[in-house]
Short mmCIF file of C-alpha atoms and ligand atoms in Angstrom, two decimals:
data_model
loop_
_atom_site.label_atom_id
_atom_site.label_comp_id
_atom_site.label_asym_id
_atom_site.label_seq_id
_atom_site.Cartn_x
_atom_site.Cartn_y
_atom_site.Cartn_z
CA MET A 1 20.27 1.34 43.04
CA PHE A 2 17.13 3.75 43.43
CA ILE A 3 18.26 4.19 47.33
CA ARG A 4 22.14 4.82 46.26
CA PHE A 5 21.08 7.51 43.85
CA ILE A 6 19.57 9.65 46.30
CA LEU A 7 21.95 9.28 48.47
CA SER A 8 25.36 10.13 46.70
CA ASN A 9 23.43 13.45 46.13
CA ARG A 10 21.95 14.47 49.26
CA PRO A 11 23.69 17.82 51.10
CA PRO A 12 25.59 16.22 54.17
CA PRO A 13 23.25 16.54 58.02
CA ASN A 14 23.78 19.92 59.23
CA HIS A 15 25.52 17.99 62.71
CA ASN A 16 27.08 21.19 63.92
CA LEU A 17 23.11 23.00 64.85
CA LEU A 18 22.59 20.16 67.11
CA PHE A 19 22.52 21.70 70.54
CA ASP A 20 25.09 23.86 70.25
CA ASP A 21 24.77 26.69 73.06
CA ASN A 22 25.73 29.70 70.29
CA MET A 23 22.81 28.84 68.49
CA MET A 24 20.66 28.63 71.11
CA GLN A 25 21.12 31.84 71.87
CA LYS A 26 21.41 33.33 68.86
CA THR A 27 19.06 35.19 66.77
CA PRO A 28 17.21 33.42 64.12
CA LEU A 29 16.69 34.23 59.90
CA ILE A 30 12.95 34.11 59.71
CA LEU A 31 12.41 32.86 56.85
CA ASP A 32 8.69 34.30 55.82
CA ILE A 33 5.77 35.40 57.74
CA LYS A 34 2.15 33.98 56.30
CA GLY A 35 -0.62 35.46 57.36
CA ASN A 36 -4.02 33.96 56.28
CA SER A 37 -3.31 30.16 56.71
CA LEU A 38 -5.92 27.76 57.13
CA ASP A 39 -3.54 24.68 56.96
CA ASP A 40 -0.96 25.37 59.84
CA GLY A 41 -3.36 24.52 62.74
CA PRO A 42 -6.40 25.05 64.02
CA GLY A 43 -8.50 28.46 62.67
CA ILE A 44 -7.06 31.41 60.76
CA ARG A 45 -3.37 31.80 62.05
CA THR A 46 -0.41 33.51 61.42
CA VAL A 47 2.59 31.20 60.18
CA VAL A 48 6.42 32.43 61.05
CA PHE A 49 8.89 29.98 59.05
CA PHE A 50 12.25 29.63 61.05
CA LYS A 51 15.38 29.10 58.76
CA GLY A 52 18.22 26.01 60.25
CA CYS A 53 17.72 22.47 60.97
CA PRO A 54 19.19 19.74 62.33
CA LEU A 55 17.62 16.91 59.72
CA SER A 56 18.46 17.16 56.59
CA CYS A 57 15.84 14.67 54.93
CA VAL A 58 16.03 14.12 51.29
CA TRP A 59 12.61 15.22 50.52
CA CYS A 60 13.11 18.73 52.42
CA HIS A 61 9.64 20.46 50.58
CA ASN A 62 11.35 24.05 51.64
CA PRO A 63 15.11 23.39 50.96
CA GLU A 64 15.26 26.49 51.68
CA SER A 65 15.05 26.57 55.48
CA LYS A 66 17.07 24.24 55.88
CA LYS A 67 20.44 25.66 56.23
CA ALA A 68 20.37 28.37 59.64
CA GLY A 69 22.55 31.15 57.28
CA ALA A 70 20.74 33.32 54.55
CA GLU A 71 21.17 32.36 50.74
CA ILE A 72 20.34 33.95 47.46
CA SER A 73 17.64 32.57 45.65
CA PHE A 74 17.89 33.07 42.18
CA ASP A 75 14.04 32.61 40.28
CA LYS A 76 14.73 32.39 36.36
CA THR A 77 11.46 32.84 35.26
CA GLU A 78 10.90 36.42 36.47
CA CYS A 79 14.46 37.34 35.66
CA VAL A 80 14.17 39.79 32.21
CA GLY A 81 17.75 39.10 30.85
CA CYS A 82 18.99 42.81 31.56
CA ASP A 83 22.75 41.44 33.45
CA THR A 84 22.41 44.05 35.42
CA CYS A 85 23.41 41.61 37.96
CA ILE A 86 26.37 39.94 36.14
CA GLN A 87 27.38 43.31 35.79
CA SER A 88 27.25 44.61 39.16
CA CYS A 89 28.68 41.45 41.35
CA PRO A 90 31.65 42.93 43.00
CA GLU A 91 32.89 38.68 42.97
CA ASN A 92 32.31 37.97 39.41
CA ALA A 93 29.82 34.28 40.58
CA LEU A 94 27.22 35.18 38.18
CA ASP A 95 27.48 33.57 34.89
CA ARG A 96 24.72 31.92 32.28
CA LYS A 97 26.64 29.26 31.55
CA ASN A 98 26.49 28.06 35.05
CA PRO A 99 23.33 25.90 35.53
CA PHE A 100 22.29 27.10 38.30
CA PHE A 101 23.88 30.86 37.34
CA ILE A 102 24.78 31.69 41.16
CA ASP A 103 28.22 30.08 41.93
CA ARG A 104 27.68 30.27 45.43
CA ALA A 105 31.56 29.12 46.60
CA GLN A 106 32.43 32.84 45.21
CA CYS A 107 30.01 34.87 45.97
CA THR A 108 30.13 36.11 49.82
CA LEU A 109 26.45 37.18 50.25
CA CYS A 110 26.68 40.97 49.99
CA GLY A 111 23.24 41.39 48.32
CA VAL A 112 24.43 43.95 45.93
CA CYS A 113 22.75 41.67 42.89
CA VAL A 114 19.18 41.76 44.57
CA GLU A 115 19.54 45.65 45.13
CA ASN A 116 19.96 45.65 41.68
CA CYS A 117 17.96 42.69 39.91
CA PRO A 118 14.60 45.44 38.43
CA SER A 119 12.40 42.23 37.83
CA GLY A 120 12.75 40.57 41.53
CA ALA A 121 14.44 37.18 40.29
CA LEU A 122 17.16 37.21 42.46
CA SER A 123 16.17 37.89 46.35
CA MET A 124 17.44 37.35 49.60
CA VAL A 125 16.43 34.07 51.60
CA GLY A 126 15.98 34.59 55.22
CA LYS A 127 16.61 37.86 57.21
CA THR A 128 16.15 38.69 61.12
CA MET A 129 13.38 39.79 62.51
CA ARG A 130 13.06 41.75 66.03
CA ILE A 131 10.57 39.82 68.69
CA GLU A 132 8.05 43.00 68.83
CA ASP A 133 7.94 43.28 65.17
CA ILE A 134 7.09 39.56 64.89
CA VAL A 135 4.40 39.53 67.86
CA ALA A 136 3.42 43.30 66.28
CA MET A 137 2.18 41.71 62.78
CA ALA A 138 0.39 38.78 64.57
CA ALA A 139 -1.03 40.94 66.63
CA LYS A 140 -2.53 42.64 63.55
CA ASP A 141 -5.15 39.22 63.32
CA LYS A 142 -6.77 38.92 66.47
CA PRO A 143 -10.44 39.64 65.60
CA PHE A 144 -8.85 36.27 62.86
CA TYR A 145 -7.87 34.36 65.36
CA LYS A 146 -10.73 35.35 67.59
CA ASN A 147 -13.33 34.07 65.09
CA SER A 148 -11.87 31.04 64.48
CA ASN A 149 -10.30 29.65 66.85
CA GLY A 150 -6.67 30.30 64.85
CA GLY A 151 -3.75 32.24 66.78
CA VAL A 152 0.03 31.68 65.28
CA THR A 153 2.35 29.08 64.18
CA LEU A 154 6.17 28.56 64.54
CA SER A 155 7.43 26.75 62.29
CA GLY A 156 10.57 25.72 59.70
CA GLY A 157 12.90 24.62 59.33
CA GLU A 158 12.94 23.85 62.82
CA PRO A 159 11.71 26.56 65.74
CA THR A 160 13.58 25.02 68.54
CA LEU A 161 16.91 25.32 67.23
CA PHE A 162 16.80 28.59 69.02
CA MET A 163 15.61 28.25 72.21
CA ASP A 164 15.45 31.68 73.85
CA PHE A 165 14.23 33.46 70.72
CA LEU A 166 11.18 31.52 70.56
CA SER A 167 11.12 31.20 74.00
CA ASP A 168 10.86 34.95 74.55
CA LEU A 169 8.72 35.09 71.33
CA LEU A 170 6.09 32.98 72.62
CA LYS A 171 6.06 34.13 75.87
CA HIS A 172 5.25 37.73 74.52
CA LEU A 173 2.41 35.69 72.52
CA LYS A 174 1.13 34.33 75.51
CA ASP A 175 1.22 38.22 76.50
CA GLU A 176 -1.43 39.21 73.87
CA GLY A 177 -3.62 36.51 73.74
CA ILE A 178 -2.69 34.63 71.13
CA HIS A 179 -3.04 30.62 70.60
CA THR A 180 0.40 29.34 70.31
CA LEU A 181 1.38 25.99 67.78
CA VAL A 182 4.45 24.80 67.66
CA GLU A 183 5.71 22.57 64.77
CA THR A 184 8.92 19.90 65.29
CA CYS A 185 11.64 17.59 64.42
CA GLY A 186 11.53 16.63 67.86
CA LEU A 187 15.30 16.65 67.81
CA PHE A 188 15.88 19.17 71.07
CA GLU A 189 17.23 18.75 74.48
CA PHE A 190 13.89 18.06 76.33
CA GLN A 191 14.77 19.76 79.54
CA GLN A 192 15.16 22.99 77.54
CA PHE A 193 11.80 22.66 75.82
CA GLU A 194 10.34 21.78 78.92
CA LYS A 195 11.39 25.12 80.72
CA LYS A 196 12.01 27.32 77.67
CA ILE A 197 9.14 26.52 75.46
CA LEU A 198 6.19 24.16 76.23
CA PRO A 199 5.09 27.26 79.65
CA TYR A 200 3.90 29.04 76.70
CA ILE A 201 2.76 26.41 73.94
CA ASP A 202 -1.20 25.07 73.93
CA THR A 203 -0.39 22.82 70.69
CA ILE A 204 2.54 20.81 69.32
CA TYR A 205 2.65 19.34 65.87
CA TYR A 206 5.20 16.61 66.10
CA ASP A 207 6.71 14.98 63.43
CA ILE A 208 7.10 11.07 63.40
CA LYS A 209 8.60 10.39 59.69
CA ILE A 210 9.88 7.18 60.13
CA HIS A 211 10.20 4.56 62.62
CA ASP A 212 13.59 2.44 62.05
CA PRO A 213 16.30 3.76 63.16
CA ASP A 214 18.64 3.02 60.87
CA ALA A 215 16.47 4.35 58.25
CA HIS A 216 15.77 7.56 59.93
CA LYS A 217 19.17 8.25 59.86
CA GLN A 218 20.19 7.68 55.92
CA PHE A 219 16.84 9.13 54.97
CA CYS A 220 16.95 12.14 57.16
CA GLY A 221 20.65 12.13 58.30
CA VAL A 222 20.87 11.48 62.26
CA LYS A 223 19.43 8.66 64.21
CA ASN A 224 15.82 8.69 65.92
CA ASP A 225 16.20 7.31 69.14
CA LEU A 226 15.77 10.61 71.01
CA ILE A 227 13.29 11.79 68.16
CA LEU A 228 11.18 8.84 70.14
CA LYS A 229 12.06 9.46 73.48
CA ASN A 230 10.57 13.13 73.44
CA PHE A 231 7.71 12.17 72.65
CA ILE A 232 6.95 9.38 74.91
CA LYS A 233 7.67 11.74 77.51
CA LEU A 234 5.36 15.02 75.75
CA ASN A 235 2.98 12.46 75.11
CA ALA A 236 2.47 11.59 79.08
CA ILE A 237 2.60 15.74 80.01
CA SER A 238 -0.12 15.84 77.33
CA ALA A 239 -2.12 13.64 79.55
CA GLU A 240 -1.41 15.23 82.54
CA ASN A 241 -2.08 18.12 81.67
CA GLY A 242 -4.14 18.98 78.55
CA LEU A 243 -1.54 19.74 76.32
CA GLU A 244 -2.22 19.32 72.48
CA LEU A 245 -0.06 16.33 71.20
CA LEU A 246 -1.21 15.75 66.77
CA ALA A 247 1.98 13.08 65.35
CA ARG A 248 2.69 14.31 61.48
CA THR A 249 3.74 11.52 59.27
CA PRO A 250 4.65 12.96 55.85
CA LEU A 251 3.64 11.09 53.25
CA ILE A 252 6.71 10.62 51.03
CA PRO A 253 7.01 7.44 48.39
CA ASN A 254 9.42 4.82 49.08
CA ILE A 255 10.63 6.16 51.95
CA THR A 256 7.82 7.05 54.76
CA ALA A 257 5.09 5.89 52.81
CA THR A 258 5.45 2.24 52.76
CA ASP A 259 3.85 -0.42 54.71
CA LYS A 260 6.32 -1.59 56.57
CA ASN A 261 7.29 2.45 58.49
CA LEU A 262 3.78 3.22 58.66
CA ASN A 263 2.80 0.03 60.23
CA GLN A 264 5.59 0.28 62.85
CA ILE A 265 4.36 4.66 63.46
CA ALA A 266 1.08 3.19 64.06
CA GLY A 267 2.08 0.41 66.58
CA PHE A 268 4.62 2.81 68.51
CA LEU A 269 1.58 5.02 68.87
CA LYS A 270 -1.25 2.20 69.92
CA THR A 271 1.52 1.54 72.13
CA LEU A 272 1.37 4.90 73.92
CA LYS A 273 -3.03 5.19 73.48
CA ILE A 274 -2.51 7.87 71.11
CA ARG A 275 -6.03 7.97 69.04
CA GLN A 276 -5.35 10.70 66.73
CA ALA A 277 -2.18 11.78 64.14
CA ARG A 278 -2.50 12.96 61.13
CA LEU A 279 -0.55 11.70 57.57
CA LEU A 280 0.54 14.73 55.37
CA ALA A 281 -0.31 14.63 52.12
CA TYR A 282 2.92 14.28 49.56
CA ASN A 283 3.30 17.35 46.96
CA PRO A 284 5.22 16.57 44.10
CA LEU A 285 5.48 20.25 43.31
CA TRP A 286 8.67 20.70 46.19
CA HIS A 287 11.50 20.34 43.43
CA GLU A 288 10.76 22.96 41.60
CA LYS A 289 12.28 25.31 44.98
CA ASN A 290 16.17 23.63 44.80
CA GLU A 291 17.26 24.70 41.71
CA LYS A 292 16.26 28.45 43.36
CA ILE A 293 18.66 27.91 45.58
CA GLY A 294 21.75 26.02 43.34
CA THR A 295 20.73 22.55 45.40
CA GLN A 296 20.02 19.19 43.24
CA ASN A 297 16.82 17.65 42.48
CA SER A 298 17.86 14.30 43.62
CA PHE A 299 14.79 12.52 42.39
CA GLN A 300 13.71 14.63 39.05
CA ASN A 301 13.82 11.13 37.20
CA ASN A 302 11.25 9.12 39.60
CA LYS A 303 8.37 8.72 38.93
CA ASP A 304 6.60 8.21 42.40
CA MET A 305 8.53 10.56 42.95
CA THR A 306 6.84 13.55 40.68
CA THR A 307 3.59 12.12 41.04
CA TRP A 308 0.58 12.42 43.64
CA ILE A 309 0.14 9.69 45.82
CA PRO A 310 -3.29 8.20 44.10
CA LYS A 311 -6.64 8.29 46.10
CA GLU A 312 -7.10 4.40 46.53
CA LYS A 313 -3.25 4.66 47.38
CA LEU A 314 -3.59 7.39 50.47
CA GLU A 315 -7.13 5.13 51.27
CA THR A 316 -4.81 2.10 52.22
CA TYR A 317 -2.58 4.43 54.14
CA ARG A 318 -4.94 5.78 56.25
CA SER A 319 -6.58 1.98 57.00
CA ILE A 320 -3.32 1.12 58.21
CA PHE A 321 -4.02 3.35 61.27
CA THR A 322 -7.85 2.95 61.62
CA GLU A 323 -7.28 -0.73 62.43
CA LYS A 324 -5.34 -0.22 64.96
CA GLY A 325 -8.51 2.55 66.45
CA ILE A 326 -6.05 5.63 64.69
CA HIS A 327 -7.88 8.77 63.65
CA THR A 328 -5.84 10.01 60.96
CA GLY A 329 -8.52 12.56 59.53
S1 LIG B 1 24.93 38.51 46.73
FE1 LIG B 1 26.82 39.74 46.06
S2 LIG B 1 28.23 38.16 45.28
FE2 LIG B 1 26.27 37.04 45.62
S3 LIG B 1 26.18 36.99 43.65
FE3 LIG B 1 25.38 38.62 44.71
S4 LIG B 1 25.93 40.12 44.15
FE4 LIG B 1 27.49 38.54 43.80
S1 LIG B 2 19.48 41.38 36.84
FE1 LIG B 2 17.65 40.10 37.58
S2 LIG B 2 16.60 40.38 35.38
FE2 LIG B 2 18.48 41.64 34.98
S3 LIG B 2 19.93 39.30 34.56
FE3 LIG B 2 20.16 40.02 36.55
S4 LIG B 2 18.51 38.09 37.34
FE4 LIG B 2 17.92 38.67 35.43
#
């Protein structure tokens, strides 16, 4: 019953984004650029978040990164109730009787309400940026990278959806002598990745969320055969040329964080002679983001999904990997 409830409320996967030539050429929207991060790779880092993802994970911690296009976000806690936006919207898309405030079928993303909002409660999610400007922002923190062995992390969404843009960006960052790390879901065309991305990457953080292909399709919208194949190829390259490759599994209660799934993933990594992986702690606070962009939170009444995973359980999950000779610290 739990699973059926989730599936009835989930958005459709973004199949139209998969390997679309136009998409690979297209300039992506950037969600955010965050400096001084200590959580997204070694040292002090600048993190560039791309908008758009080919997966549709039911637990996505960044729901605003799923769609490649722009969106309006409404944060009701910032709203001062002036109604300027309602009066200025040319499409009459704003209505307090609407539980999400914005009728997204009516909204043309003209941005008038955002410009007129005095409190910042309304904002446009996603903006185009020139590669030179991203690099200039990142380069300002070079002294911090140098002192901490940090650099720039390209995250999402899924940055490899935009292979050409990503390739140019990485090239420019390497020209500046900056360490580069890409976080990926692994769903990409390997030949393109090998040619356009690999030459400019120092480190890859690679998500392996669910091992069983049917369960992967059920909870992430697509099967994982290509994801696992790509990982195997990258692992072989990593063994040859020193590319740093780290497999990561987000711990999502009852979905990825099950003994069966973690045993399967640990077994898969063991067959590849991998000795290091990472388990990503579950953060139940992601739920609040859905409402801002008008999407439903499928888990709001599910106790397991709205609380932190107890420490003892985390230790049990870690031990599944440790028993197979894989460190997750
Ligand atoms: S972006 Fe434009 S159409 Fe959409 S709600 Fe705001 S003012 Fe209305
Ligand atoms: S303009 Fe901004 S502060 Fe005023 S009602 Fe609209 S969202 Fe709220």
